[in-house]
Short mmCIF file of N, CA and C in Angstrom, two decimals:
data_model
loop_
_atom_site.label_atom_id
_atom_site.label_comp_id
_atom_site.label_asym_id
_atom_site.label_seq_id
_atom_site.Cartn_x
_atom_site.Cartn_y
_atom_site.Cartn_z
N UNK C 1 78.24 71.40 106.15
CA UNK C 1 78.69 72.76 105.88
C UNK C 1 79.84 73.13 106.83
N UNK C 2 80.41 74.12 106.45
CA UNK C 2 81.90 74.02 106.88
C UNK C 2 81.45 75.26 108.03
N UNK C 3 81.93 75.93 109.35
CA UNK C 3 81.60 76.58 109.93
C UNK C 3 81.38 78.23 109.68
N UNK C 4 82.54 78.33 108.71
CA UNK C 4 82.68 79.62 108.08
C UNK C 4 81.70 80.08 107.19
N UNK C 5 81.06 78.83 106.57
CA UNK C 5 79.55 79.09 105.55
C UNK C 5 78.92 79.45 106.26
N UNK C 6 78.42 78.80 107.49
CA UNK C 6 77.34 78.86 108.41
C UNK C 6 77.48 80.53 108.60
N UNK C 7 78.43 80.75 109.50
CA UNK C 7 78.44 82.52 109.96
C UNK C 7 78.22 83.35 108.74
N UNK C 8 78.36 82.96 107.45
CA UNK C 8 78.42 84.05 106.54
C UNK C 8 76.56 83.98 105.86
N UNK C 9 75.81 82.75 106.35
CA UNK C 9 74.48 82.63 106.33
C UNK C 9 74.09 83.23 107.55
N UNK C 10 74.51 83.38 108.89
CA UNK C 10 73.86 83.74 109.55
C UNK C 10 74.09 85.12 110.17
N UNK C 11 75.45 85.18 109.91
CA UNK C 11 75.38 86.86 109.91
C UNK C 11 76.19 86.99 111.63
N UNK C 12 76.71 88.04 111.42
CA UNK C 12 77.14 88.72 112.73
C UNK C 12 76.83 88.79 113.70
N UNK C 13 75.51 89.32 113.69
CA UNK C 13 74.43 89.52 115.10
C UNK C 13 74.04 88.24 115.27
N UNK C 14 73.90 87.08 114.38
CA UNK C 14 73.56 86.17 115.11
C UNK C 14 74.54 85.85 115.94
N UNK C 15 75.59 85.58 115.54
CA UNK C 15 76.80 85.02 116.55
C UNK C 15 76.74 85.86 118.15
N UNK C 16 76.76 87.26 117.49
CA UNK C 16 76.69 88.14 118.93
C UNK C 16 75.65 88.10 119.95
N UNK C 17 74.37 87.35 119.41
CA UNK C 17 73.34 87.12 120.21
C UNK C 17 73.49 85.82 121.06
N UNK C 18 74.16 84.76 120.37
CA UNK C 18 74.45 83.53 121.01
C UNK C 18 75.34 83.95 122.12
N UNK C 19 76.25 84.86 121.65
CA UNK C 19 77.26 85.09 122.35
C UNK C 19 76.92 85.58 123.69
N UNK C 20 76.23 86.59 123.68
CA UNK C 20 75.33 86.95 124.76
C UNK C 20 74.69 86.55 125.58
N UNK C 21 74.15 85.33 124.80
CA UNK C 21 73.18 84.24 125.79
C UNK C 21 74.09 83.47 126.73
N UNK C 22 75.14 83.01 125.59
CA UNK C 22 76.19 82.01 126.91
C UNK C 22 76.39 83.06 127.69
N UNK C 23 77.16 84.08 127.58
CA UNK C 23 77.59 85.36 128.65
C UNK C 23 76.93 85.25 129.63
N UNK C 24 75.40 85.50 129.18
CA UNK C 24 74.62 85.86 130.35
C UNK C 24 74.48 84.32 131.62
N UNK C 25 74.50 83.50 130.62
CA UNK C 25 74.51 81.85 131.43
C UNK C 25 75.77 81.82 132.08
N UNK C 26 76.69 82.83 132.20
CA UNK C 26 78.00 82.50 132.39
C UNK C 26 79.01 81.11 131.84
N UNK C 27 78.84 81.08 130.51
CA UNK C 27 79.26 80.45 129.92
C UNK C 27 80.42 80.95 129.28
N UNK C 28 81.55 81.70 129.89
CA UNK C 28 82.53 82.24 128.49
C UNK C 28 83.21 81.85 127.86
N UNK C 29 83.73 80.63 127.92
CA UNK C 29 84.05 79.68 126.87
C UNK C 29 83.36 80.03 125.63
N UNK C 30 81.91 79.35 125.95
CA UNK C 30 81.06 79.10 124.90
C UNK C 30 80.92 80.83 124.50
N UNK C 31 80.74 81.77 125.27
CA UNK C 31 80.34 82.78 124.55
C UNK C 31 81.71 83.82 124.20
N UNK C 32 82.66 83.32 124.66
CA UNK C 32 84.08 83.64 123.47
C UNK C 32 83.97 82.84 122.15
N UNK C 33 83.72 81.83 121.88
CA UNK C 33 83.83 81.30 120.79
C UNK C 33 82.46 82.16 119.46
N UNK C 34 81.37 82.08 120.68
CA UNK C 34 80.42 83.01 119.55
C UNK C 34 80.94 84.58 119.18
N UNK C 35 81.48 85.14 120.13
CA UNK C 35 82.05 86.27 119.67
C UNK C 35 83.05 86.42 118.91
N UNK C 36 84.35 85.42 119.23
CA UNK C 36 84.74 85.08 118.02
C UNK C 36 84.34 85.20 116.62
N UNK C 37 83.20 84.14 116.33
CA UNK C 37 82.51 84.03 115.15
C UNK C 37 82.20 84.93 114.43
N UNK C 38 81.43 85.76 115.39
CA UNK C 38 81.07 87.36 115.14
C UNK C 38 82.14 88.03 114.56
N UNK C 39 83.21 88.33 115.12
CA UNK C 39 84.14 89.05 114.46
C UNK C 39 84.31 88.28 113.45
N UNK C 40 84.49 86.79 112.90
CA UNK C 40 85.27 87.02 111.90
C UNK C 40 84.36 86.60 110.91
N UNK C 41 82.97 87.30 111.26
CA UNK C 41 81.77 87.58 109.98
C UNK C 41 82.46 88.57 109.67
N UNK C 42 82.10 90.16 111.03
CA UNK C 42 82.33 91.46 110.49
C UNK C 42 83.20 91.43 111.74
N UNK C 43 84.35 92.49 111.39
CA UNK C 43 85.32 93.14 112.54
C UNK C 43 84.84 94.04 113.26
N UNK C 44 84.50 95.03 112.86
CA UNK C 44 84.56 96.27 112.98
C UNK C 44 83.32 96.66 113.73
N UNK C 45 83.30 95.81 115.00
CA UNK C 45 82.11 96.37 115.70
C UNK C 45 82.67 96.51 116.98
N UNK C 46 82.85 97.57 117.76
CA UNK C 46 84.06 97.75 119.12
C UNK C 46 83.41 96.76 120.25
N UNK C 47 81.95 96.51 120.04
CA UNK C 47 81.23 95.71 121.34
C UNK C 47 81.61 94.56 121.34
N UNK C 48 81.75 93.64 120.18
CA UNK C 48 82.17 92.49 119.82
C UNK C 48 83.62 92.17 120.92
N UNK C 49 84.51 93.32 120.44
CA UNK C 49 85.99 93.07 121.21
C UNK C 49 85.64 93.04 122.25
N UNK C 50 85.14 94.13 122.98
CA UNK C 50 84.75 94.45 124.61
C UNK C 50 84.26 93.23 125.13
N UNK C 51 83.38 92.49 124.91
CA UNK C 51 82.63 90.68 124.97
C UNK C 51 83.77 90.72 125.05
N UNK C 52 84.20 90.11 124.21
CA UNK C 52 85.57 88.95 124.04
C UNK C 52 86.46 89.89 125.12
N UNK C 53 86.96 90.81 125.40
CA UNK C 53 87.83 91.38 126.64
C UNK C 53 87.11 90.88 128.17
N UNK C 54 86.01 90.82 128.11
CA UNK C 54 85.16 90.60 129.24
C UNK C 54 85.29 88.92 129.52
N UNK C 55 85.14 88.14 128.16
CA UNK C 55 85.46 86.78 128.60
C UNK C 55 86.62 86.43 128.81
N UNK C 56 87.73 86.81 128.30
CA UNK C 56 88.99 86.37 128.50
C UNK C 56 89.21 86.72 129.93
N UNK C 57 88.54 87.75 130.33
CA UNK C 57 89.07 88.12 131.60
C UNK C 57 88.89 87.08 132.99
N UNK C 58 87.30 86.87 132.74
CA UNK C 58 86.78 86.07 133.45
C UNK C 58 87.16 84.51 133.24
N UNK C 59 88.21 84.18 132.04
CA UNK C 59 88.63 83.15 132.14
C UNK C 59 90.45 82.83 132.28
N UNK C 60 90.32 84.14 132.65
CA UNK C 60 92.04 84.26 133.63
C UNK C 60 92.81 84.41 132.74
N UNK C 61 92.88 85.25 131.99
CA UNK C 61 93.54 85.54 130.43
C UNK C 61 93.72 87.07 130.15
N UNK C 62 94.38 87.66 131.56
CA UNK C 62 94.41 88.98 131.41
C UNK C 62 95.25 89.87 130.19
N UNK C 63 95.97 89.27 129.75
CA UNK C 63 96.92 90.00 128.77
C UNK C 63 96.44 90.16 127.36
N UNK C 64 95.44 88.74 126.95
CA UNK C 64 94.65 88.50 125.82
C UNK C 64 93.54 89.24 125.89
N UNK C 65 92.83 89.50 127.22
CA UNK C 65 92.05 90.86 127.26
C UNK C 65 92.23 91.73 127.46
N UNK C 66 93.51 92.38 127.73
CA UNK C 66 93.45 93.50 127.36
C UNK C 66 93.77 93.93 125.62
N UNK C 67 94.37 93.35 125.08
CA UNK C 67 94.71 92.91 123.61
C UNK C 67 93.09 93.36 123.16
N UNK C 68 92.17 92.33 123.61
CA UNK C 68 90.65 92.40 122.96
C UNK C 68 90.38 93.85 123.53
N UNK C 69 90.24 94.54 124.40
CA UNK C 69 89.86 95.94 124.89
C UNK C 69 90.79 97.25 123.82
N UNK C 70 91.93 96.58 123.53
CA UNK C 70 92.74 97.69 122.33
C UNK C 70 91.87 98.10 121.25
N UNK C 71 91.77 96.88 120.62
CA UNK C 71 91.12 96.83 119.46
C UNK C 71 89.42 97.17 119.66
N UNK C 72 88.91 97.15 120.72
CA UNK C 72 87.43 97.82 120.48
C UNK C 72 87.73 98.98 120.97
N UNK C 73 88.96 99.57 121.28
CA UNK C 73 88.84 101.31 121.46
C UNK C 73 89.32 101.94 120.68
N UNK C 74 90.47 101.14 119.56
CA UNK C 74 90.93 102.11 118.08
C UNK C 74 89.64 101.51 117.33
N UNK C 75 89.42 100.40 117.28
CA UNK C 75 87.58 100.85 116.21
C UNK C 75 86.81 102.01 116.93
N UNK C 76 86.72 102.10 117.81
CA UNK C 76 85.68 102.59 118.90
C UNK C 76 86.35 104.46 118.41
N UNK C 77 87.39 104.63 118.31
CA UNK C 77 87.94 105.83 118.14
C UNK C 77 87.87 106.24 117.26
N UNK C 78 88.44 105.16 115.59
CA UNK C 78 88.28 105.31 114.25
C UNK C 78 86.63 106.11 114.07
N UNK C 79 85.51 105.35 114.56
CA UNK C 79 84.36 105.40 114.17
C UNK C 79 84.08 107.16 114.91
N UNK C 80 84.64 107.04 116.07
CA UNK C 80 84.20 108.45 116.35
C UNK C 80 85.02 109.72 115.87
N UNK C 81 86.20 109.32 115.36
CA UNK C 81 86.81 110.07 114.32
C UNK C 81 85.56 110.63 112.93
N UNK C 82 85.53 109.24 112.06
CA UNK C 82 84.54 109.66 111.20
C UNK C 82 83.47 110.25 111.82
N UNK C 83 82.59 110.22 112.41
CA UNK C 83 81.41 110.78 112.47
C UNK C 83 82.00 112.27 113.60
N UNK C 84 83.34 112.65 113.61
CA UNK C 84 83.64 113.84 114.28
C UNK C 84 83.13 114.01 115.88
N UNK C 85 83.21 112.53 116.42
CA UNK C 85 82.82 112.62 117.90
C UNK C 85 83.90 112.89 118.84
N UNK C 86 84.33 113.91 119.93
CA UNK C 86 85.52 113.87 120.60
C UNK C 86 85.25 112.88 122.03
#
Protein backbone atom coordinates (compact mmCIF):
# COMPACT_ATOMS: atom_id res chain seq x y z
CA UNK A 1 0.00 0.00 0.00
CA UNK A 2 1.16 3.24 -1.02
CA UNK A 3 1.64 5.68 2.10
CA UNK A 4 -1.07 8.07 1.24
CA UNK A 5 -3.71 5.00 1.45
CA UNK A 6 -2.41 4.16 4.72
CA UNK A 7 -3.10 7.90 6.31
CA UNK A 8 -6.43 8.08 4.60
CA UNK A 9 -7.22 4.47 6.57
CA UNK A 10 -5.86 5.71 9.51
CA UNK A 11 -6.91 9.02 9.84
CA UNK A 12 -5.38 12.24 11.20
CA UNK A 13 -5.23 11.69 14.84
CA UNK A 14 -3.53 8.73 14.24
CA UNK A 15 -0.60 10.38 12.64
CA UNK A 16 -0.84 13.17 15.38
CA UNK A 17 -0.60 10.62 18.09
CA UNK A 18 2.54 8.98 16.61
CA UNK A 19 3.61 12.27 16.19
CA UNK A 20 3.46 12.99 19.72
CA UNK A 21 4.99 9.92 20.86
CA UNK A 22 8.26 10.57 18.82
CA UNK A 23 8.00 14.34 20.22
CA UNK A 24 7.77 13.23 23.49
CA UNK A 25 10.90 10.57 22.86
CA UNK A 26 12.51 13.54 21.41
CA UNK A 27 12.48 12.24 18.22
CA UNK A 28 11.65 15.25 15.74
CA UNK A 29 12.62 13.97 12.76
CA UNK A 30 10.45 11.10 13.23
CA UNK A 31 7.72 13.17 14.78
CA UNK A 32 7.86 15.92 11.89
CA UNK A 33 7.29 13.37 9.46
CA UNK A 34 4.09 12.07 11.50
CA UNK A 35 2.84 15.50 11.66
CA UNK A 36 3.41 15.94 8.36
CA UNK A 37 1.18 12.99 7.57
CA UNK A 38 -1.37 14.44 9.70
CA UNK A 39 -1.70 17.45 7.82
CA UNK A 40 -1.85 16.05 4.66
CA UNK A 41 -4.87 13.69 5.90
CA UNK A 42 -6.63 16.96 7.25
CA UNK A 43 -5.06 20.64 7.21
CA UNK A 44 -6.92 22.51 9.11
CA UNK A 45 -6.01 21.72 12.56
CA UNK A 46 -3.69 24.86 14.02
CA UNK A 47 -1.98 22.17 16.64
CA UNK A 48 -0.76 20.06 13.88
CA UNK A 49 1.33 23.31 12.47
CA UNK A 50 2.41 24.40 16.02
CA UNK A 51 4.13 20.43 16.34
CA UNK A 52 5.63 20.84 13.16
CA UNK A 53 6.85 24.73 14.23
CA UNK A 54 8.14 23.14 17.44
CA UNK A 55 10.10 20.42 15.48
CA UNK A 56 11.61 22.38 12.92
CA UNK A 57 12.78 24.50 15.54
CA UNK A 58 14.44 22.04 17.55
CA UNK A 59 15.97 20.80 14.43
CA UNK A 60 17.65 24.20 13.55
CA UNK A 61 15.20 25.23 10.89
CA UNK A 62 14.15 28.52 12.17
CA UNK A 63 12.63 30.17 9.13
CA UNK A 64 10.60 26.86 8.16
CA UNK A 65 9.20 27.25 11.66
CA UNK A 66 8.22 30.07 11.74
CA UNK A 67 6.42 29.46 8.22
CA UNK A 68 4.73 26.31 10.30
CA UNK A 69 3.65 28.84 13.35
CA UNK A 70 1.89 31.28 10.36
CA UNK A 71 -0.22 28.86 9.24
CA UNK A 72 -1.50 27.45 12.71
CA UNK A 73 -2.37 31.12 13.66
CA UNK A 74 -4.44 32.15 10.31
CA UNK A 75 -6.27 28.60 10.86
CA UNK A 76 -6.15 29.32 14.52
CA UNK A 77 -7.77 32.90 13.66
CA UNK A 78 -10.06 31.72 10.67
CA UNK A 79 -11.66 29.23 13.25
CA UNK A 80 -12.02 31.89 15.88
CA UNK A 81 -13.44 34.20 13.38
CA UNK A 82 -16.24 31.62 12.68
CA UNK A 83 -17.21 30.73 15.99
CA UNK A 84 -16.94 34.84 16.79
CA UNK A 85 -13.96 34.40 19.29
CA UNK A 86 -11.80 37.75 19.72
Amino acid sequence: ERVGDIASKQGDKYWYVKGELAFADGNFREALGFYNKAIATYLWVPEYHSRISQCLSELGRPTESERAMDWANLIQGKINKENKID
